Tab-separated table of C-alpha atoms and ligand atoms in Angstrom:
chain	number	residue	atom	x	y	z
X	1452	UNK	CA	-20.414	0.927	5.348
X	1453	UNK	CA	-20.079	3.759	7.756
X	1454	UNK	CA	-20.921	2.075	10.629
X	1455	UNK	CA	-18.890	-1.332	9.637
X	1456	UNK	CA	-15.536	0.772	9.809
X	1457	UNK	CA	-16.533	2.555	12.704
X	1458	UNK	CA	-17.618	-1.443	14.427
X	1459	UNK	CA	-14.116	-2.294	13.484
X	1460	UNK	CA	-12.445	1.130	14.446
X	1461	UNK	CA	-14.593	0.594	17.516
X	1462	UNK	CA	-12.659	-3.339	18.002
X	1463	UNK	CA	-9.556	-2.084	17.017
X	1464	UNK	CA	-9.489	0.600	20.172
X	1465	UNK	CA	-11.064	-2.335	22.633
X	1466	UNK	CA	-7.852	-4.556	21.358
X	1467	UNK	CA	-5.535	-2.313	21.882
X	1468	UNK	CA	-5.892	-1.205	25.372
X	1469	UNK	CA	-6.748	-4.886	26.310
X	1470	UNK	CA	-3.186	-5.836	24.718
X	1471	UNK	CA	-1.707	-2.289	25.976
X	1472	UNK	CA	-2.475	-3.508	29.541
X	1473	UNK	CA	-1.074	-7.374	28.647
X	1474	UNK	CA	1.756	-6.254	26.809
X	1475	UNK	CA	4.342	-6.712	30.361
X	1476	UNK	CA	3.018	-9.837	30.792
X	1477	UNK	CA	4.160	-11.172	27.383
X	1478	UNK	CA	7.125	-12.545	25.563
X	1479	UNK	CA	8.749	-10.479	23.586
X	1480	UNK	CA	8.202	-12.540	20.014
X	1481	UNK	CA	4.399	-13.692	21.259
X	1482	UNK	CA	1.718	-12.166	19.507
X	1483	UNK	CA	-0.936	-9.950	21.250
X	1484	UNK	CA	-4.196	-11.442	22.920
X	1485	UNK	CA	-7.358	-10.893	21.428
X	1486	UNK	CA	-5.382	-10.782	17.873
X	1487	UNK	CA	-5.053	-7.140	18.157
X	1488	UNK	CA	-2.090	-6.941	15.070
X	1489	UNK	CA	-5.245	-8.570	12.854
X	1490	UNK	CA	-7.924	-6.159	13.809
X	1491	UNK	CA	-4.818	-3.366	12.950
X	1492	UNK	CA	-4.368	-4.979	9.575
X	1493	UNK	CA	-8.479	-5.109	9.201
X	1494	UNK	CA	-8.971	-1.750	9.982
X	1495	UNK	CA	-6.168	-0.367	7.675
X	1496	UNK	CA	-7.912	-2.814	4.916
X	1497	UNK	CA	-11.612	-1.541	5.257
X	1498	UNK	CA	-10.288	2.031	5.306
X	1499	UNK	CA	-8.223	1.576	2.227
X	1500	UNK	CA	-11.454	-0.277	0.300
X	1501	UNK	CA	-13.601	2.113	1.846
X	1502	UNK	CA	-11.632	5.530	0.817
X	1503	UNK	CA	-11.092	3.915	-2.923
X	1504	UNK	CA	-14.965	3.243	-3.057
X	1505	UNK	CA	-16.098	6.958	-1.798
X	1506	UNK	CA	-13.552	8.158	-4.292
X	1507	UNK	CA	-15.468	6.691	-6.719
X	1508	UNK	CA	-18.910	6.951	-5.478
X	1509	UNK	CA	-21.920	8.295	-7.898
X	1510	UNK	CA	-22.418	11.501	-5.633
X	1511	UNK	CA	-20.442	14.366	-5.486
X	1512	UNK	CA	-20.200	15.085	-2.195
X	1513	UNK	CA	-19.341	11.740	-1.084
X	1514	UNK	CA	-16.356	11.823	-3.115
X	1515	UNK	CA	-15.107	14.912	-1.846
X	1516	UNK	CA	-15.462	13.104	1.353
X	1517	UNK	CA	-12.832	10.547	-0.147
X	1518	UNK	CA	-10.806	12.677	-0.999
X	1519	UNK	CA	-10.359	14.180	2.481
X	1520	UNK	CA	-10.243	10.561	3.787
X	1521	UNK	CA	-7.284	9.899	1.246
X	1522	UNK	CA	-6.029	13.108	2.598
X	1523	UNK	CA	-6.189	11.909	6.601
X	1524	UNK	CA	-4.392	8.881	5.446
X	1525	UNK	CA	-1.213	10.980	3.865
X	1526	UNK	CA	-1.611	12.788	7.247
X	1527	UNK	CA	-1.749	9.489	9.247
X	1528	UNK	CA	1.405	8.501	7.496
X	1529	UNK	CA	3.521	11.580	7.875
X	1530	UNK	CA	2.057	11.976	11.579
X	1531	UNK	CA	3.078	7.956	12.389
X	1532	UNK	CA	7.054	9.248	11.318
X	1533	UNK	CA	7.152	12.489	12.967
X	1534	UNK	CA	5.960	11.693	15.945
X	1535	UNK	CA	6.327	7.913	16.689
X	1536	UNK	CA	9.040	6.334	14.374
X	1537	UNK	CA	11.555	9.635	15.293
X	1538	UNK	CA	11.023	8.989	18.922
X	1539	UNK	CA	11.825	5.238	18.694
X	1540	UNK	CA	15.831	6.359	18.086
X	1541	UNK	CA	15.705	2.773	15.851
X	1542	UNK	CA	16.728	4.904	13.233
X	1543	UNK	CA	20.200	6.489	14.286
X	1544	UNK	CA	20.671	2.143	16.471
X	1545	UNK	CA	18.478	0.059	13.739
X	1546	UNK	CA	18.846	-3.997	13.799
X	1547	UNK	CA	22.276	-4.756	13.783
X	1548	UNK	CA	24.042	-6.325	10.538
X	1549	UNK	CA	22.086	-3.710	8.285
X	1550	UNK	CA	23.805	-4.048	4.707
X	1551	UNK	CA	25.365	-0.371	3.175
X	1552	UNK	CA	22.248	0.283	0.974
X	1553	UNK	CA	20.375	0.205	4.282
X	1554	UNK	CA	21.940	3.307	5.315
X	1555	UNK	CA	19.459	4.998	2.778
X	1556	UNK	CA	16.893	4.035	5.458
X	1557	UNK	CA	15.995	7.548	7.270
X	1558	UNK	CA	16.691	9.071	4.539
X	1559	UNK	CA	13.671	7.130	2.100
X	1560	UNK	CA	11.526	7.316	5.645
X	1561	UNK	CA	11.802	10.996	5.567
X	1562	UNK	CA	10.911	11.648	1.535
X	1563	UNK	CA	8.266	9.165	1.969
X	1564	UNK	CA	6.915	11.418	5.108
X	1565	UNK	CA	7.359	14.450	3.193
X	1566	UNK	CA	5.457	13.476	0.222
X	1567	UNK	CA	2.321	12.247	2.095
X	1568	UNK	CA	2.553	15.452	4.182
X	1569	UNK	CA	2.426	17.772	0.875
X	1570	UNK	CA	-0.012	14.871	-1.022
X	1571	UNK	CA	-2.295	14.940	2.095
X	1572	UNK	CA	-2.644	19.189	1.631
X	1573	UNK	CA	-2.852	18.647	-2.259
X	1574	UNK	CA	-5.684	16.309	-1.574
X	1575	UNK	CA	-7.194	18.856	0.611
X	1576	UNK	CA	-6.675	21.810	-1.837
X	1577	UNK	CA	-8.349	18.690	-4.432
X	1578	UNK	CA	-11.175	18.467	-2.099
X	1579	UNK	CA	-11.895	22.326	-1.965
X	1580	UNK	CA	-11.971	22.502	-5.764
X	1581	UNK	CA	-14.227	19.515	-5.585
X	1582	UNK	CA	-16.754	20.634	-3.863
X	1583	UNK	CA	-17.616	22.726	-6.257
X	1584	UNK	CA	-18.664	19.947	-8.673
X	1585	UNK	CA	-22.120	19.162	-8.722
X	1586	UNK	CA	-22.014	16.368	-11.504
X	1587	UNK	CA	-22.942	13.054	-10.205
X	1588	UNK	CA	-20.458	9.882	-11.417
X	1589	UNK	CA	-22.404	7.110	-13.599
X	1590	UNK	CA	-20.238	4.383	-14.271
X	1591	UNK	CA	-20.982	0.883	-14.832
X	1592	UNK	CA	-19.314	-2.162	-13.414
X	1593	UNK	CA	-17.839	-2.698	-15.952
X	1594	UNK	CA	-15.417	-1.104	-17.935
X	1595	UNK	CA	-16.053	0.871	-20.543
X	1596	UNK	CA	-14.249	1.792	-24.074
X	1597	UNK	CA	-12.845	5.055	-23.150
X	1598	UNK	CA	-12.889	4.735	-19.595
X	1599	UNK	CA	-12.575	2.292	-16.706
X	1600	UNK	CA	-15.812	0.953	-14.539
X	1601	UNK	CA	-16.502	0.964	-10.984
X	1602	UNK	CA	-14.350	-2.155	-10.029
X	1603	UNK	CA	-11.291	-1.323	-11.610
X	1604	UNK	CA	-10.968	1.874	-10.296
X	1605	UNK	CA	-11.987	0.350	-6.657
X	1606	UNK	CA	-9.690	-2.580	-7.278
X	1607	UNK	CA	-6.728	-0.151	-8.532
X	1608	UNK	CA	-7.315	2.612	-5.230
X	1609	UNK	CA	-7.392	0.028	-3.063
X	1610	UNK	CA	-4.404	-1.640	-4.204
X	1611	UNK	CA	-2.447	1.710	-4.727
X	1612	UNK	CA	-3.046	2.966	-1.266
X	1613	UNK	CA	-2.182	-0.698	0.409
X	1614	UNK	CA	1.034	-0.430	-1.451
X	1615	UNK	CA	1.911	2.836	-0.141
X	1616	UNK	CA	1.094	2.211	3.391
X	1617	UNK	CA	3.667	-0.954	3.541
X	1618	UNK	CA	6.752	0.639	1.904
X	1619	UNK	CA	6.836	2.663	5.087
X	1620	UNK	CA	5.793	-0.149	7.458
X	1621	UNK	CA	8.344	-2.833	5.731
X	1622	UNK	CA	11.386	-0.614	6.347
X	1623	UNK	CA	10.576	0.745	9.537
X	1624	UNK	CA	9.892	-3.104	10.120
X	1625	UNK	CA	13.240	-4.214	8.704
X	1626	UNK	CA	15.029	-1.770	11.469
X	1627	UNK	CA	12.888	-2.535	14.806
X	1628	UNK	CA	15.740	-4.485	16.888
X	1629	UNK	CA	15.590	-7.857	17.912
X	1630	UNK	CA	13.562	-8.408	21.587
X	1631	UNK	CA	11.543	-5.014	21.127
X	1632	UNK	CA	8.143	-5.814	22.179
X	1633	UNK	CA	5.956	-5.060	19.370
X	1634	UNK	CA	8.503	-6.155	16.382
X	1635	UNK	CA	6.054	-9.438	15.866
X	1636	UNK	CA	3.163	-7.115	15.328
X	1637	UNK	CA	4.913	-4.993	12.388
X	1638	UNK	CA	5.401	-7.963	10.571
X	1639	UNK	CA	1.832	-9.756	10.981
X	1640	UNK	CA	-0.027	-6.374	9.891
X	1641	UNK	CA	3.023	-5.638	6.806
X	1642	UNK	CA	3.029	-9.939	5.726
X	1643	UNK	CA	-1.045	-9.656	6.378
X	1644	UNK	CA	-1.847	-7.037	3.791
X	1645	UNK	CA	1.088	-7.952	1.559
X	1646	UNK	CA	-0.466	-11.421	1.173
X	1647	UNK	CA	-4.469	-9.646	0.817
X	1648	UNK	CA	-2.649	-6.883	-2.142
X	1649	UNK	CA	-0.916	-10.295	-4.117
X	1650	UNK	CA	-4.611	-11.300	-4.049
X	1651	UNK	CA	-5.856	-8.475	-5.287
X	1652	UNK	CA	-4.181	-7.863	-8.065
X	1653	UNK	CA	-4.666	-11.558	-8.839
X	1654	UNK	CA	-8.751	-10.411	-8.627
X	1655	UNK	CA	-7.505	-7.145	-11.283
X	1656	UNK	CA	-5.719	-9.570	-13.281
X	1657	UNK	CA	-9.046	-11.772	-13.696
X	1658	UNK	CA	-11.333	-8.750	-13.938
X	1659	UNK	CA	-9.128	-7.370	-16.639
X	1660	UNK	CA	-9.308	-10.668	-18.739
X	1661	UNK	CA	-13.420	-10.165	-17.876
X	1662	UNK	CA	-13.637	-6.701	-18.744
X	1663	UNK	CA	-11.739	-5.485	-21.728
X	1664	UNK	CA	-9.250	-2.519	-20.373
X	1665	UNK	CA	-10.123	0.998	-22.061
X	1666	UNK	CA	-7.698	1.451	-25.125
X	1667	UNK	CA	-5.286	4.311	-23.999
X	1668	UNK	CA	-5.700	7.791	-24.342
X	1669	UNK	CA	-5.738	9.071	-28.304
X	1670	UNK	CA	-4.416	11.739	-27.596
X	1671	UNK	CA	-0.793	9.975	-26.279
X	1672	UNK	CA	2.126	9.918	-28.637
X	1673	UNK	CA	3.058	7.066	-30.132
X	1674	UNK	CA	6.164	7.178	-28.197
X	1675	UNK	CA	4.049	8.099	-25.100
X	1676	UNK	CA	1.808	5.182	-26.021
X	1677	UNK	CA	4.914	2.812	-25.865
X	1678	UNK	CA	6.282	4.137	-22.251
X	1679	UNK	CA	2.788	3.720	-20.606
X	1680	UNK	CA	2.498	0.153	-21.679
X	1681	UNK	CA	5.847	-0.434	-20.819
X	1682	UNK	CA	4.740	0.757	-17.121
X	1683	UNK	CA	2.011	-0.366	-16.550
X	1684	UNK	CA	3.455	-4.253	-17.370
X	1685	UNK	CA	6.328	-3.432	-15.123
X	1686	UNK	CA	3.946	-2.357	-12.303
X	1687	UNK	CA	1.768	-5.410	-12.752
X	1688	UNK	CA	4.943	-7.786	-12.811
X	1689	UNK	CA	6.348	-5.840	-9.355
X	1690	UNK	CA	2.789	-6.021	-8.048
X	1691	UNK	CA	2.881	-9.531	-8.222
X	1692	UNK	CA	6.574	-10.146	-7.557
X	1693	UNK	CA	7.287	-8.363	-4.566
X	1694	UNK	CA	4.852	-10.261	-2.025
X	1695	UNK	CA	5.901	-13.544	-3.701
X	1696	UNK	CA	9.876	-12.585	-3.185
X	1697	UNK	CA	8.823	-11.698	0.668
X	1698	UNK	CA	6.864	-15.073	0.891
X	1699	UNK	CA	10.172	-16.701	-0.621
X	1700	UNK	CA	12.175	-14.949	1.325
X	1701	UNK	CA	10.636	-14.745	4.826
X	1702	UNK	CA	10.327	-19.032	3.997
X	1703	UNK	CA	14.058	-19.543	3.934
X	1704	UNK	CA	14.553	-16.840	6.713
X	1705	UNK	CA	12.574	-20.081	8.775
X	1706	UNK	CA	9.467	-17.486	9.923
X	1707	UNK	CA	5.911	-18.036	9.303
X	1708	UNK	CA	3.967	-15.764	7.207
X	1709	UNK	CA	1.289	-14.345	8.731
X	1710	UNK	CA	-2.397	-13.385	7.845
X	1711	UNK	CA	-5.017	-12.242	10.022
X	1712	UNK	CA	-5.311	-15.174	12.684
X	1713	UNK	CA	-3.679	-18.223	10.491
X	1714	UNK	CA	0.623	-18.929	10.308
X	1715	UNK	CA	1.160	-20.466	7.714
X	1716	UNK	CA	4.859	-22.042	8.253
X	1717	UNK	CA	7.903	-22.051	6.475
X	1718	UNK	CA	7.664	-24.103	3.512
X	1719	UNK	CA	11.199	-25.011	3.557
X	1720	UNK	CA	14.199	-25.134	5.966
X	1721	UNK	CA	16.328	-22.105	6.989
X	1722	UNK	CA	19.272	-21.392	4.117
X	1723	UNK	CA	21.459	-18.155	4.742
X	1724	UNK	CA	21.977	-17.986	0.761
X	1725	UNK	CA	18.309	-18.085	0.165
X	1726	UNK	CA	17.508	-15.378	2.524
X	1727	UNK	CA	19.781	-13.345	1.062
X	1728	UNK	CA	19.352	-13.702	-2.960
X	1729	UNK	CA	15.456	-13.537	-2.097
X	1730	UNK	CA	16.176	-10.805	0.524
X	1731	UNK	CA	17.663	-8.729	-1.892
X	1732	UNK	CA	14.948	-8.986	-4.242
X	1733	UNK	CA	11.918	-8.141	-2.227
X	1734	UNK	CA	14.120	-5.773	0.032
X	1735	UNK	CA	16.316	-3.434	-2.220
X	1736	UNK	CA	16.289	-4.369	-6.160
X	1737	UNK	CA	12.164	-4.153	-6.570
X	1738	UNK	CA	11.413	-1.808	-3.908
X	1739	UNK	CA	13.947	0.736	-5.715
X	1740	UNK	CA	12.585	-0.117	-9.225
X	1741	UNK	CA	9.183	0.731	-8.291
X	1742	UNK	CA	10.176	4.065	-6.825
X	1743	UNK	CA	11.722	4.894	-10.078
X	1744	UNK	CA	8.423	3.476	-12.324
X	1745	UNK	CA	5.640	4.509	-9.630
X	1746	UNK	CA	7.352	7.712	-10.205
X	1747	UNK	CA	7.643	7.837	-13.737
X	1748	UNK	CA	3.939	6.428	-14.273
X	1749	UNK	CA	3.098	9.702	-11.637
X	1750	UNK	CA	4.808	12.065	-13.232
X	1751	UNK	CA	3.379	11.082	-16.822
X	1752	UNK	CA	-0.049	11.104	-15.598
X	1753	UNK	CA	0.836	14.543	-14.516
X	1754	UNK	CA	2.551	16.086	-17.124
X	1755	UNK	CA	-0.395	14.982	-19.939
X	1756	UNK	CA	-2.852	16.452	-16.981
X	1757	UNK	CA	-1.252	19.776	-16.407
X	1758	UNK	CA	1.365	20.476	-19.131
X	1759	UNK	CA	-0.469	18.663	-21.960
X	1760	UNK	CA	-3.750	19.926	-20.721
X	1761	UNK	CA	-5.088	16.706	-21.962
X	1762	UNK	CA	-7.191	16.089	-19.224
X	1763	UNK	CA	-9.591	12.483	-20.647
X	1764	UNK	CA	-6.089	10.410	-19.621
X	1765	UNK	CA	-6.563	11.613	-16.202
X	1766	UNK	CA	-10.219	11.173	-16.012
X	1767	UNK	CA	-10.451	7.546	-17.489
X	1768	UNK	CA	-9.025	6.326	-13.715
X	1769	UNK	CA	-10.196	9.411	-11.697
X	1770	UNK	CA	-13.474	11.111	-12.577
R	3174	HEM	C1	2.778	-5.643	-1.976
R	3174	HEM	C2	3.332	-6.246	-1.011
R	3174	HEM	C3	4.591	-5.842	-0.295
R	3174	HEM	C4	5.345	-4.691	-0.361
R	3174	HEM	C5	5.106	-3.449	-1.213
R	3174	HEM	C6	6.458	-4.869	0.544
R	3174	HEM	C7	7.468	-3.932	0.740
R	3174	HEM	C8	8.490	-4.074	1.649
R	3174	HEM	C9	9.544	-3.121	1.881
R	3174	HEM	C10	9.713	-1.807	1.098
R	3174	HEM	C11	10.325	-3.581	2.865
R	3174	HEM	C12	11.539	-2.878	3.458
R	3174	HEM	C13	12.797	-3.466	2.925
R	3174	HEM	C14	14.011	-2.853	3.534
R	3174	HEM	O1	14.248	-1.660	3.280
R	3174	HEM	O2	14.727	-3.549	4.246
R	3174	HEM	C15	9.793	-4.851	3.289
R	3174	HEM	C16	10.309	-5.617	4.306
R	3174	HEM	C17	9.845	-6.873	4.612
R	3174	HEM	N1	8.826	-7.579	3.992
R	3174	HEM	FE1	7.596	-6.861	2.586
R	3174	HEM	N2	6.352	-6.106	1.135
R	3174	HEM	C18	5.226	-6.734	0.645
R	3174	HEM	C19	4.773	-8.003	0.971
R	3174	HEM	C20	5.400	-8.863	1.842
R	3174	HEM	C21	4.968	-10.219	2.108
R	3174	HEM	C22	3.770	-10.907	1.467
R	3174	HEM	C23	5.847	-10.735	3.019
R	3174	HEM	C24	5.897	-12.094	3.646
R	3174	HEM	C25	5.009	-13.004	3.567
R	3174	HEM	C26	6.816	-9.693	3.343
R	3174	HEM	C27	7.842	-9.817	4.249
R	3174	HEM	C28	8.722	-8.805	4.600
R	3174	HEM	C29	9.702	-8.908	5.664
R	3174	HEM	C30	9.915	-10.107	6.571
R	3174	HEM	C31	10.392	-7.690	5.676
R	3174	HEM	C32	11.490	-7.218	6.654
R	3174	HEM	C33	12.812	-7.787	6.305
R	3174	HEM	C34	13.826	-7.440	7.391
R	3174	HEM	O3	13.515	-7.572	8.572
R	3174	HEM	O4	14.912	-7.037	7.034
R	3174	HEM	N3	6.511	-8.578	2.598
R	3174	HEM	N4	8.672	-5.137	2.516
């Protein structure tokens, strides 16, 4: 596995300064030769499957060594912002016509960058204590009655770090003017693994209907009990909607959606009103709703964890 993300790391580099040297050659809304934006959206896809499966991996020490991989990526995030996305000056002269919520733009890109910088050093300080374990992980495939198996918990890392990688890359997206060279390439690698995370939570849906979900925790309250359900249907229906609203929407906006290689093209003509009601949903009205239930289902998973001190919740996804 190793050496298949190091292959790709490997093809990603060759891509890039192949396309770094074409890129004055090109017009501005062609894609790159040698489908460098795919091999970007490959990469960040093997990583992502590859850090959920060490976090979950039988022996210890590999899992401590997905934990500091989880860490690097809250690192990569925070790094991308601070030093790339700042110098671009797209963020005090975005894409004109921005709407008044987008004026909330630097200011979600700079919480976002925050939190990954102080996740990426809680990771690391998760790491340290860690190490320490010596207890190797046997779980099945499947799940089990009091906790989940090996391919939920890939299925649901995978998906959760996907999912926080395009927040960041959708608005910065949404900003990059008109004629800038690389604006095609944002949205190939953001409409590319949007389209591969709707499919994998399609693959969690099945598996869930295969493998009977652990009951929750007995130790939750009844009222507890209530709330988690309650999130964890809203996540699943914002899971699912918000790649179909940015299918629906990028359709009546007249652009292809991309993924990997293939376009697939609009499936309809272009309609102003469309890309607007559609725009809205998959741009402001579920993005903001998940902030508020990512960070509610967060918080509660912290508070029975550290406050609670009822640490099986926690482990059932984690250890
Ligand atoms: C889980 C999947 C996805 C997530 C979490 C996600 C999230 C986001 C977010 C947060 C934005 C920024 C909105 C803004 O502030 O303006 C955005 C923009 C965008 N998304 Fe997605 N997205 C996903 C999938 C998709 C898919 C599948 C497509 C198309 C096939 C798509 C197309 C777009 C486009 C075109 C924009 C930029 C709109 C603009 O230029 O104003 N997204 N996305």
């Amino acid at each position: 596995v190793i050496i298949l993300r190091a292959l790709c790391l490997a093809a990603t580099s060759f891509a890039f300064s192949q396309s770094a040297f074409a890129l004055e050659a090109l017009q501005i809304s062609e894609r790159q030769p040698g489908n460098f934006e795919s091999w970007v959206a490959l990469s960040i896809l093997i990583t992502s499957v590859l850090t959920a499966s060490f976090l979950n991996h039988n022996a210890p020490k590999i899992r401590v060594f997905g934990t500091i991989l989880a860490a690097s990526g809250c690192f990569a995030i925070a790094a991308w912002f601070l030093f790339y996305v700042l110098g671009t000056g797209f963020l005090e002269n975005p894409k004109p016509n921005q709407t008044p919520l987008d004026s909330a733009k630097p200011a979600l890109l700079w919480i976002q960058a925050i939190l990954a910088l102080v996740s990426g050093f809680s990771l690391l300080a998760v790491a340290v204590k860690q190490s320490k374990n010596t207890d190797r992980l046997e779980l099945s495939a499947a799940n089990e009655p009091d906790r989940y198996g090996r391919v939920s918990r890939v299925l649901h890392w995978t998906i959760a770090i996907l999912f926080l990688a395009l927040i960041p890359m959708g608005i910065f997206a949404s900003i990059i003017p008109e004629g800038t060279a690389y604006r095609v390439e944002y949205y190939v690698v953001h409409k590319t693994i949007g389209v591969t995370v709707l499919a994998l939570v399609l693959v969690r849906l099945f598996w869930n209907r295969k493998s009977k979900r652990p009951a929750l925790d007995t130790s939750l309250t009844s009222k507890e009990r209530k709330l988690a359900h309650g999130a964890h249907i809203a996540l699943y229906v914002m899971m699912i909607m918000i790649p179909i609203t940015g299918f629906i929407m990028t359709s009546f906006h007249g652009a292809p959606t991309f993924f990997f290689a293939w376009e697939l093209e609009p499936l309809w003509g272009f309609s102003k009103t469309g890309t607007i009601v559609w725009g809205m949903l998959h741009k402001y009205l579920l993005p903001y709703l998940l902030y508020i239930v990512l960070g509610a289902h967060i918080l509660g998973a912290l508070k029975h964890q550290l406050i609670d001190k009822h640490t099986n919740a926690f482990k059932r996804m984690v250890s």
